[in-house]
XYZ file of C-alpha atoms in Angstrom:
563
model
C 24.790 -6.884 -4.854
C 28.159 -5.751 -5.309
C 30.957 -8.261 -7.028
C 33.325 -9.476 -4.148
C 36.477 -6.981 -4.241
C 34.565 -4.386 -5.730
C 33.579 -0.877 -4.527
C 30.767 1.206 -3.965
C 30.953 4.216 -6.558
C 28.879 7.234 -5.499
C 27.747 9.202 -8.608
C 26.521 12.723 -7.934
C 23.726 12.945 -10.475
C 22.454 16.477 -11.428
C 18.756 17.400 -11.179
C 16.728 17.883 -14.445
C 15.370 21.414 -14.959
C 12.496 20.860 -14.618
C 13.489 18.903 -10.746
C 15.555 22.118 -10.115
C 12.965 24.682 -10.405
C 10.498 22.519 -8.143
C 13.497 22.402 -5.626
C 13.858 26.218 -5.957
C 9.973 26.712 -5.463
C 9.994 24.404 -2.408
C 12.938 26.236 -1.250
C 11.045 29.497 -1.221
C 7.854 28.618 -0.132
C 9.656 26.598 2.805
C 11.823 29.819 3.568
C 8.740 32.548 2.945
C 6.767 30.251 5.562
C 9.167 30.200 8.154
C 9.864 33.431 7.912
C 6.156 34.224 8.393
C 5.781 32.242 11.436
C 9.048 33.719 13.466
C 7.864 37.099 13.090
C 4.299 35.989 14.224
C 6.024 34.818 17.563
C 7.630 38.475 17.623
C 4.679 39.897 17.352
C 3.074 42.677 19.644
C 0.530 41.325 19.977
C 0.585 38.155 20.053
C -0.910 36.730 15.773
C -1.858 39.855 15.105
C 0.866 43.031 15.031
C 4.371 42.840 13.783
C 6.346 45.971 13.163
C 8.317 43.872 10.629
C 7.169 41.550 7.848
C 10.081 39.509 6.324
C 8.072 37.630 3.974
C 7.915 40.266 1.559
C 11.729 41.236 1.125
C 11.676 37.351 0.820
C 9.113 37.601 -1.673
C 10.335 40.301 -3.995
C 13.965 39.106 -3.878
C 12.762 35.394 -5.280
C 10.931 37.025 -8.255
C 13.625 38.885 -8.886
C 15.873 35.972 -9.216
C 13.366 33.187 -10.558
C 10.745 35.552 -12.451
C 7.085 35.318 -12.119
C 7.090 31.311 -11.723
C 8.240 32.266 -8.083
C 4.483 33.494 -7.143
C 3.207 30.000 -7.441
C 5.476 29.226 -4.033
C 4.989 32.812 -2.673
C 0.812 31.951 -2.870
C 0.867 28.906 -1.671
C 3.016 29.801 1.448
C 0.906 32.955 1.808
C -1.614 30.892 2.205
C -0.202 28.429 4.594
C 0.386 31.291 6.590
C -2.920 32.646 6.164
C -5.512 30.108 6.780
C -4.877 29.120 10.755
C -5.332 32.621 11.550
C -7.774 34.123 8.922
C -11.158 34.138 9.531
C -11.901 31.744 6.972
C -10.487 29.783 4.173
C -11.893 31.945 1.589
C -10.647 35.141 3.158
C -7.032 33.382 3.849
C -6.986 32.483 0.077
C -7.982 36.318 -0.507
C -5.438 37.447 1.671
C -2.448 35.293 0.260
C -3.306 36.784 -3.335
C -2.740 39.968 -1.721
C 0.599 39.150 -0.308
C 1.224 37.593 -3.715
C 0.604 40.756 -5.491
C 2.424 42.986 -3.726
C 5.792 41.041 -4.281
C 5.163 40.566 -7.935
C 4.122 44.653 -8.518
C 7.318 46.027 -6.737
C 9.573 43.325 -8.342
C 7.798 44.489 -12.040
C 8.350 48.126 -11.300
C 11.896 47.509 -10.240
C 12.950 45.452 -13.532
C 11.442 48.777 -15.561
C 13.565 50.483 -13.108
C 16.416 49.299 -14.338
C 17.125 48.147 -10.885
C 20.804 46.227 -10.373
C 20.253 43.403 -7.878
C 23.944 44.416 -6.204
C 22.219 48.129 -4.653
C 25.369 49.431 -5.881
C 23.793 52.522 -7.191
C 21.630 55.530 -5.259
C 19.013 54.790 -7.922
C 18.654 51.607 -7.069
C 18.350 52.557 -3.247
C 15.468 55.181 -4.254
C 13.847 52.343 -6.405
C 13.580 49.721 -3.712
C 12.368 52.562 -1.235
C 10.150 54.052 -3.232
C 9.054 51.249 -5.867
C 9.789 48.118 -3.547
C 8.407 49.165 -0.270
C 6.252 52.412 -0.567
C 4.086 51.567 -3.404
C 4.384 47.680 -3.949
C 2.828 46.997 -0.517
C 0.033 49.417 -0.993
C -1.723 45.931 -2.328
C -0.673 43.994 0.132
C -2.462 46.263 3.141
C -5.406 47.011 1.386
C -6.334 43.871 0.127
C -5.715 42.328 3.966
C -7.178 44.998 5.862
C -10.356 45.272 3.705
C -10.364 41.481 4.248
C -10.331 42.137 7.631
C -13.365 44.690 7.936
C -15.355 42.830 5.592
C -15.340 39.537 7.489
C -16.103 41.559 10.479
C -12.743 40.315 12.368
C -11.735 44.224 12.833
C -14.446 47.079 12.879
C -14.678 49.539 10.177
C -13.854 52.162 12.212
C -10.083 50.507 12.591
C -9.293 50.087 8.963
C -7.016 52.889 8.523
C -4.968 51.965 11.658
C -4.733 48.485 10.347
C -3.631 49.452 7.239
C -1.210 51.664 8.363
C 0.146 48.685 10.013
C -0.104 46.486 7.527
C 1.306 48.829 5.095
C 4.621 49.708 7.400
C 4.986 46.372 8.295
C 5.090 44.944 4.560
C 7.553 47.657 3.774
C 9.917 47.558 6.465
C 10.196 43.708 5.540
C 11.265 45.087 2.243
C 13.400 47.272 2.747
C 15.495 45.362 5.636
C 14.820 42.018 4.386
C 15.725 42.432 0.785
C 19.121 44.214 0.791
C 20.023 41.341 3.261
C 19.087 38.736 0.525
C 21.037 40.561 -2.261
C 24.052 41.385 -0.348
C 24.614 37.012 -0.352
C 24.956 37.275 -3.691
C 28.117 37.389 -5.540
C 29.789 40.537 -6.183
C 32.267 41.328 -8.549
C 33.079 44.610 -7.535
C 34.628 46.234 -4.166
C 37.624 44.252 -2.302
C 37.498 40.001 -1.609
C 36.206 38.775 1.755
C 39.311 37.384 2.960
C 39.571 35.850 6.165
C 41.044 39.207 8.182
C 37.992 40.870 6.935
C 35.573 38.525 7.414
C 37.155 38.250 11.058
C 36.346 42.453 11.298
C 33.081 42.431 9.495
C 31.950 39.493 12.293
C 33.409 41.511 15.168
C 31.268 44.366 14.034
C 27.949 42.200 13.483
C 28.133 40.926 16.783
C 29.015 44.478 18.339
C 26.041 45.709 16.506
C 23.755 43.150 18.104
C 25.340 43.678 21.635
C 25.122 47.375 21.596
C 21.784 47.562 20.377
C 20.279 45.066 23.446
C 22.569 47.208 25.974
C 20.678 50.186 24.533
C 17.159 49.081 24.290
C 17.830 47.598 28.242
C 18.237 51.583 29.510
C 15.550 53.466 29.796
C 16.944 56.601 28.149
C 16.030 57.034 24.346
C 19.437 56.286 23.313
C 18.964 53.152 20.235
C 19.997 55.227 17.587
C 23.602 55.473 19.111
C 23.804 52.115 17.254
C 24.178 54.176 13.532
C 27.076 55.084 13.995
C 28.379 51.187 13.765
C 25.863 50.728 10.972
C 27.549 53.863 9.052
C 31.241 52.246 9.724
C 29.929 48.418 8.465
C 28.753 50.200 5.488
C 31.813 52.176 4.708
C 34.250 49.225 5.225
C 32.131 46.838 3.799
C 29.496 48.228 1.668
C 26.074 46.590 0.955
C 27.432 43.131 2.134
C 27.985 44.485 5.955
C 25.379 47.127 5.742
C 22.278 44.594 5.391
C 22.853 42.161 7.626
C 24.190 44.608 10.018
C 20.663 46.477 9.986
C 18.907 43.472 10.203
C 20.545 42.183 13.206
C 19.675 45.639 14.881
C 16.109 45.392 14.116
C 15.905 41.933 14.996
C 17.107 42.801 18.469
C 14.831 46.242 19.215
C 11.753 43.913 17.910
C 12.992 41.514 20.640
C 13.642 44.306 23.162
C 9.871 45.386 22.135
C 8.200 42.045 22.432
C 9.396 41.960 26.156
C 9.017 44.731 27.289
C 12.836 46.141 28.172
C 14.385 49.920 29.006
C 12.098 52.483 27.339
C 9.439 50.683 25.386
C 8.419 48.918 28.733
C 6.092 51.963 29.386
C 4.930 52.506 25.902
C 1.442 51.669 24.293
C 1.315 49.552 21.544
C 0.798 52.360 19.092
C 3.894 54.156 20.500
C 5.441 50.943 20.680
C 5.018 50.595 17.013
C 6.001 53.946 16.090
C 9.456 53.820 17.839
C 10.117 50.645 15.928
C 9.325 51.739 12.478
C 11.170 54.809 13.056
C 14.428 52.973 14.489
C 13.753 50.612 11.287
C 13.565 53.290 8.735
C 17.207 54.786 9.848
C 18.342 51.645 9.980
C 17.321 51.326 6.718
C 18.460 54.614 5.098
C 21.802 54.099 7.037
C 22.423 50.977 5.970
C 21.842 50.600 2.209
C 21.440 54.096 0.903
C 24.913 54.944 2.995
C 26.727 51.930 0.914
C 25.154 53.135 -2.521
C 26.163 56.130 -2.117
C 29.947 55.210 -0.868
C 29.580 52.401 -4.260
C 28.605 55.084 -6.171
C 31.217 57.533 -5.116
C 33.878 54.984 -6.196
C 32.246 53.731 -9.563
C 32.270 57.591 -11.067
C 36.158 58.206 -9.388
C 36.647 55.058 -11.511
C 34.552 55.932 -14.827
C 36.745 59.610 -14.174
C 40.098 57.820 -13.965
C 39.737 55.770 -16.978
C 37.834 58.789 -18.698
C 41.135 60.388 -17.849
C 43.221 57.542 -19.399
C 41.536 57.885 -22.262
C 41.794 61.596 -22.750
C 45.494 61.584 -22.005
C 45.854 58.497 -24.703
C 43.971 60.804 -27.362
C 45.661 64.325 -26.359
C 49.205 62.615 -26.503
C 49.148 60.469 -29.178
C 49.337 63.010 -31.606
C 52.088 65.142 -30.721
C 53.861 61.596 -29.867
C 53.712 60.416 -33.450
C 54.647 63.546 -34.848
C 57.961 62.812 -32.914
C 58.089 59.606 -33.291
C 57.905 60.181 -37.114
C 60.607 62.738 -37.495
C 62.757 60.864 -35.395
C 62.260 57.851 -37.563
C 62.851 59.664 -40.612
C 66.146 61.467 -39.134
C 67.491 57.678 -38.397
C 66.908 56.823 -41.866
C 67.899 59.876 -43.379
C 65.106 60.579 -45.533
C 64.865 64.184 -44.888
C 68.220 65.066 -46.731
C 70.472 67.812 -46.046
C 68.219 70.777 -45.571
C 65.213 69.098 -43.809
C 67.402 68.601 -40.368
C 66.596 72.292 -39.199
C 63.426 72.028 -40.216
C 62.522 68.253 -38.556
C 64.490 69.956 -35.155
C 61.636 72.909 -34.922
C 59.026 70.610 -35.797
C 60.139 68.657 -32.586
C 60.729 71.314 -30.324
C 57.359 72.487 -30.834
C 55.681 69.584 -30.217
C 58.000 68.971 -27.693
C 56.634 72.043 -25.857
C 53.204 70.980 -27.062
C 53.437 67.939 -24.227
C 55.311 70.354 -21.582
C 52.447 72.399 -21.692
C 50.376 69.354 -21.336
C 52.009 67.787 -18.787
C 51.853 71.019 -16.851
C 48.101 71.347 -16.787
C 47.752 67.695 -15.506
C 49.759 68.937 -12.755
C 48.048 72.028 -11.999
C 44.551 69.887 -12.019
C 46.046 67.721 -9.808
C 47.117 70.447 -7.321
C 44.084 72.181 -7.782
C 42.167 68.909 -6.946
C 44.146 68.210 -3.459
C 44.580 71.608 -2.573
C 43.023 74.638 -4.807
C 43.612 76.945 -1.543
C 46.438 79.186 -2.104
C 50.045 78.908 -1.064
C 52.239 82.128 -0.725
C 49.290 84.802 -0.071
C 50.454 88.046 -0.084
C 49.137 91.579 -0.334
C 49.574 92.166 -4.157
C 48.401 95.262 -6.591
C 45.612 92.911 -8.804
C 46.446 95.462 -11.764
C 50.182 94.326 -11.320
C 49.153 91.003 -12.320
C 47.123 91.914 -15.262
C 50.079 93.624 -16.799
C 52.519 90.601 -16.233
C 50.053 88.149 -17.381
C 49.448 90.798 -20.523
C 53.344 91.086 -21.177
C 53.879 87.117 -21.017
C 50.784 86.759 -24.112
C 53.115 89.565 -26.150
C 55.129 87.564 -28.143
C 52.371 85.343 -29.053
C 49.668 87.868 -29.268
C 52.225 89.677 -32.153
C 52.873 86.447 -34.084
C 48.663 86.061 -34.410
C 48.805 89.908 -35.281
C 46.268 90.671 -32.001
C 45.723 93.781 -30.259
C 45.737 93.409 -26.307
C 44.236 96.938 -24.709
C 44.206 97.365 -20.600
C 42.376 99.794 -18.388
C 44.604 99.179 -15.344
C 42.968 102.675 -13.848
C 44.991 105.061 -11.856
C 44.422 103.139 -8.309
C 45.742 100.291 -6.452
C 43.485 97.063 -6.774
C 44.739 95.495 -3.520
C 43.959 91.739 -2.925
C 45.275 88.689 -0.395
C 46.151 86.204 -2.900
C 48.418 84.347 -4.601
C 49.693 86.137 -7.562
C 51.305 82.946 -9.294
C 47.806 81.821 -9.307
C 46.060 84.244 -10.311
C 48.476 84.796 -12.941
C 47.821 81.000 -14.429
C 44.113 82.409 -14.115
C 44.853 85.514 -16.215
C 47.155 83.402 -18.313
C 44.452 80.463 -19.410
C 42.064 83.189 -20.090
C 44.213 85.076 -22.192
C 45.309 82.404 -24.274
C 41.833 80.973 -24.899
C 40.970 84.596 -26.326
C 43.660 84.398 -28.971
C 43.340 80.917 -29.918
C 39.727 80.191 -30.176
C 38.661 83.258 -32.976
C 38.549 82.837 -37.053
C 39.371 86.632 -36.731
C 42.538 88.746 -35.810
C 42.343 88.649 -32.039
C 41.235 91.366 -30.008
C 41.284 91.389 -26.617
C 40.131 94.318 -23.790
C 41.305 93.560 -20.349
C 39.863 95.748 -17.142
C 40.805 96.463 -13.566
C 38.030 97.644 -11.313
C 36.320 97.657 -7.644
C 33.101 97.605 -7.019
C 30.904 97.375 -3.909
C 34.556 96.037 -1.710
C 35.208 93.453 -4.584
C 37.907 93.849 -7.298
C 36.918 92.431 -10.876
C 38.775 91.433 -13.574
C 36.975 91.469 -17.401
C 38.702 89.965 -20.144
C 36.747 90.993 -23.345
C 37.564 88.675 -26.380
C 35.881 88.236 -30.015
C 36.061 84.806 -30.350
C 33.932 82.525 -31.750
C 31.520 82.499 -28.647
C 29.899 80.030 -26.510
C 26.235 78.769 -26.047
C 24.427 79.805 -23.071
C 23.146 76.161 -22.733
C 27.884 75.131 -22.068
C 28.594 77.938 -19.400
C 28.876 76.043 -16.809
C 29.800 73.015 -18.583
C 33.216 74.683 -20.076
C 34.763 74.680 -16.069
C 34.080 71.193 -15.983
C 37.501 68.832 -16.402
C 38.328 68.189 -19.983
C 35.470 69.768 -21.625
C 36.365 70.574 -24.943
C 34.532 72.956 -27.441
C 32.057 71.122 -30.253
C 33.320 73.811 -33.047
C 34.946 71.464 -35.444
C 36.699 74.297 -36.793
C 38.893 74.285 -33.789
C 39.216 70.246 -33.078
C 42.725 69.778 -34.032
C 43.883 72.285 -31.320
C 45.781 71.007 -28.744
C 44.948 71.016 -25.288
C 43.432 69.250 -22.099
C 40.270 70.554 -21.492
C 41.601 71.513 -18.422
C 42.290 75.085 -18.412
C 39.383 76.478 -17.127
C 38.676 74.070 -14.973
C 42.169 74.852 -12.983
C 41.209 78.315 -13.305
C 37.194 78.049 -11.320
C 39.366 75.795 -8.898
C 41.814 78.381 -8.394
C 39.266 81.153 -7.887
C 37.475 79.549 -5.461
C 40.628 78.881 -3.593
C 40.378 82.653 -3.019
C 37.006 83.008 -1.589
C 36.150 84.580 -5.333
C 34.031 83.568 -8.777
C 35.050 83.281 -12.020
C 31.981 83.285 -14.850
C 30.929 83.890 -18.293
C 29.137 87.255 -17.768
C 28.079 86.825 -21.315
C 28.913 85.533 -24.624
C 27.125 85.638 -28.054
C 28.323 83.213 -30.366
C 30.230 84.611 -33.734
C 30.541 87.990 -31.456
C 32.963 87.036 -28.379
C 32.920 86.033 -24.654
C 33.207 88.351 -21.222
C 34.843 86.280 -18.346
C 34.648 88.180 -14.977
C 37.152 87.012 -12.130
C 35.740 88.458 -8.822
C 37.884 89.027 -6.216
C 37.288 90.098 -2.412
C 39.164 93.796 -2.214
C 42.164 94.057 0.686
C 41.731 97.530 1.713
C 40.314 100.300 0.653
C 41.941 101.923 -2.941
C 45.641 103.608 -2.756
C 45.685 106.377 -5.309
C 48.982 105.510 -7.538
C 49.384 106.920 -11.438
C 50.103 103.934 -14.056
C 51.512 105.367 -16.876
C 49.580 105.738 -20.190
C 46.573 106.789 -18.100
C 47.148 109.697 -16.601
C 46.855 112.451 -18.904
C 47.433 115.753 -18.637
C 44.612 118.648 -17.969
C 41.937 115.988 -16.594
C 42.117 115.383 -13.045
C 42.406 112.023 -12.053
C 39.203 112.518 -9.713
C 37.009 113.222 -12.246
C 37.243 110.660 -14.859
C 34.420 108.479 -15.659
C 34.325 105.285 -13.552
C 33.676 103.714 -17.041
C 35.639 105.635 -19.394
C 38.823 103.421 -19.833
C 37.019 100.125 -20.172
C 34.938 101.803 -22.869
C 37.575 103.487 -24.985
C 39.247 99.468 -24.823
C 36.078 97.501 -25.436
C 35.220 99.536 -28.704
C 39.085 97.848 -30.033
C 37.474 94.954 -30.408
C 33.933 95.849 -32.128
């Protein structure tokens, strides 16, 4: 009774744990069952073939989420399932432990995967293709088909084709079915599903499911005109468009199949169920593997942008408290009369120290958006040797270094840039004189070979392993040498520089390096025209015609300045 005036008070009151995982079995072994009886009313044959099993995604996704205690539900449904249409209870029960299997293998090999429940990696596409569907089901199908011939319901002769069903059947349910599942989850990454999107993303479900019924109604072989939508859910919506998109698809050409419309109306069964597991596996591969990759593509622009963040943080916050120090101590006077010229060249250096910084993050940039060049010209390649060469001077004499050139006596003629190729030359150079624990010495060539002109720069630094070639043109790679830690830079240098040369149609690589000895870099160009025969002074010498010197000669005499 309730006291007169009074009210009735409604109490929400929480189920016990123990309450809440009964609920959550019930709730999958209700969901596995119906899903087992739709797709037997889509079958081909009426109980017996279905191109699609959505049990199993079902199946692995609850294990996934709920563990092992979720086979109790998955059997039990199974078997539900199972025992109207097996030939006995015994071989129903057999048959369910199959389809429990299966499920709890792929979902085991996935977890020592490392498999992320989001899809938001390619590695986690391979996993549930390869892991999930391919060889988790392998159970599934043998344990029902040899059911099957052993009870006598299906001649020995037809196991193989069975299991082949079976087997595709069980793993298209997977791998439609279970990105479906996981894309309801939530998500923490890619943008919020606000009600404009959610508008386009059900505009483009319910164009999907529309164009695919107009398609399958034609008898031309035109159902995979539908990927392109499939590609476009993905890319706008990742994972959580890309599932249910592809299962809406498949849903409808099973449909299309069942009854007979457009093209599969003439088609036997077994063609019948090859067209549909080949329109499911796009589907799939469109669908899922399209928005890992896209997810994918995003997370490492991310991980680069923050690793860039924290480069620039590290590279800058050196010659920043330098500054910031002498500038502090100026205020206070602390440096007295005769530390004020001093302090001023300490700051101008560093000062220049963050120009040149600031200039390389620009060239990376430009090189990134656009590493064609700009103002191509027909240029003498020697030419730009010598100006890079006479811009390292006043440097290379402060280090006490020894630059030697063999320009040769003929014109080098490329189409390129020659402010680029300069900054080529120019990062080159530098890294020669900076990265040595000897007096630099540099050799740098001019030559053509076989309609290509080449470029060697010969230096005795400290040398690089054969095992970081390549990995010194990637974006702020640094050397290990601790020796040379505290030098300041990017890490960008050559990386500008690779960009840059392939901008021209040319290479630039480590033709060899020993470490403790020194490092060749080659820059291979694409020649303009064939050789112009014009005298550079210093190399032309008297008595010894210019025809007959040694193709070699110059880049030997150089090379041996630096031994």
């Amino acid at each position: 009774m309730v006291p007169l005036g009074g009210r009735f008070h409604h109490r929400f009151v929480p189920l016990s744990p123990p309450g809440r995982e009964l609920l959550q079995l019930a709730l999958v072994a209700l969901t596995y069952w119906l899903a087992a009886r739709l797709s037997l009313n889509l079958a081909l044959v009426h109980g017996q073939v279905t191109p699609i099993w959505p049990p199993t995604g079902i199946a692995v996704v609850a294990i996934l989420l709920l563990g092992r205690r979720a086979a109790v539900a998955i059997a039990v449904a199974a078997f539900a399932v199972n025992l109207p249409i097996g030939p006995s209870p015994l071989d129903a029960a057999v048959i369910a432990a199959g389809n429990t299997l299966a499920p709890l293998v792929s979902a085991e090999l996935l977890r020592r995967a490392g498999f992320h429940l989001q899809l938001d990696r390619l590695r986690d596409a391979v996993a549930i293709i390869v892991l999930g569907a391919l060889t988790g089901m392998l159970i599934s199908a043998t344990v029902g088909s040899s059911v099957l011939v052993l009870s006598g319901s299906v001649p020995a002769g037809n196991f193989w084709p069975t299991w082949a069903v079976w087997w595709a059947g069980d793993a298209m349910g997977v791998l439609l079915v279970a990105p479906f599942l996981l894309s309801l989850l939530p998500r923490t990454s890619g943008p919020p599903l606000t009600w404009t999107r959610a508008t386009e993303l059900g505009a483009l479900l319910l164009g999907t499911g529309i164009v695919t019924l107009l398609l399958f109604q034609t008898r031309l072989r035109l159902e995979y005109l539908v990927l392109p939508i499939i590609a476009i859910t993905a890319w706008r919506f990742r994972q959580r468009g890309a599932a249910p998109t592809a299962l809406i698809a498949s849903g409808v050409a099973i449909w299309s199949a069942v009854h007979g419309a457009g093209s599969l109306a003439t088609e036997t069964l077994f063609e019948k169920m090859v067209t549909l597991q080949a329109f499911n596996v796009s589907l799939a591969l469109a669908s899922f593997v399209l928005s890992a990759f896209i997810e994918t593509h995003e997370r490492n622009e991310e991980l680069a942008r923050l690793y860039l963040a924290e480069k620039l943080a590290n590279q800058l916050r050196t010659p920043i408290s330098v500054l910031n120090g002498y500038l502090s101590m100026m205020a206070d006077g602390s440096l007295g009369p005769d530390g004020g010229k001093r302090a001023i060249e300490i700051l101008s250096g560093k000062t220049r120290e963050l120009k040149s910084m600031v200039d390389q993050l620009l060239e990376a940039a430009r090189a990134d958006a656009s590493p064609r060049p700009h103002a191509v010209g027909r240029i003498d390649l020697r030419d730009v040797v010598q100006q890079a060469v006479d811009r390292a001077r006043p440097r290379a004499d402060l280090l006490d270094a020894e630059i030697a050139t063999a320009l040769g006596v003929d014109a080098v003629p490329v189409e390129a840039d020659a402010a680029q190729l300069g900054l080529i030359l120019d990062n080159l150079i530098n890294n020669g004189l900076t990265y040595t624990t000897r007096p630099p010495r540099l050799s740098i060539s001019v030559l053509s070979e076989g309609g290509r002109a080449i470029v060697r720069v010969v230096d005795n630094g400290v040398g690089i392993p054969a095992s970081e070639w390549e990995h010194v043109f990637e974006r702020f790679h640094r050397g290990n040498d601790p020796e040379f830690r505290t030098v300041p830079g990017t890490g960008l240098g050559l990386y500008i520089s690779r960009q840059l040369a392939d901008g021209h149609h040319g290479r630039l690589v480590i033709e060899r390096s020993e470490v403790g000895v020194g490092t060749t870099f080659a820059l291979d160009l694409r020649l303009a025209a064939a050789n112009i025969s014009l005298p550079i002074g210093g190399w032309v010498r008297e008595g010894i015609p210019e025809d007959s010197r040694p193709a070699r000669a110059e880049e030997d005499r150089v090379e041996a300045l630096t031994q």
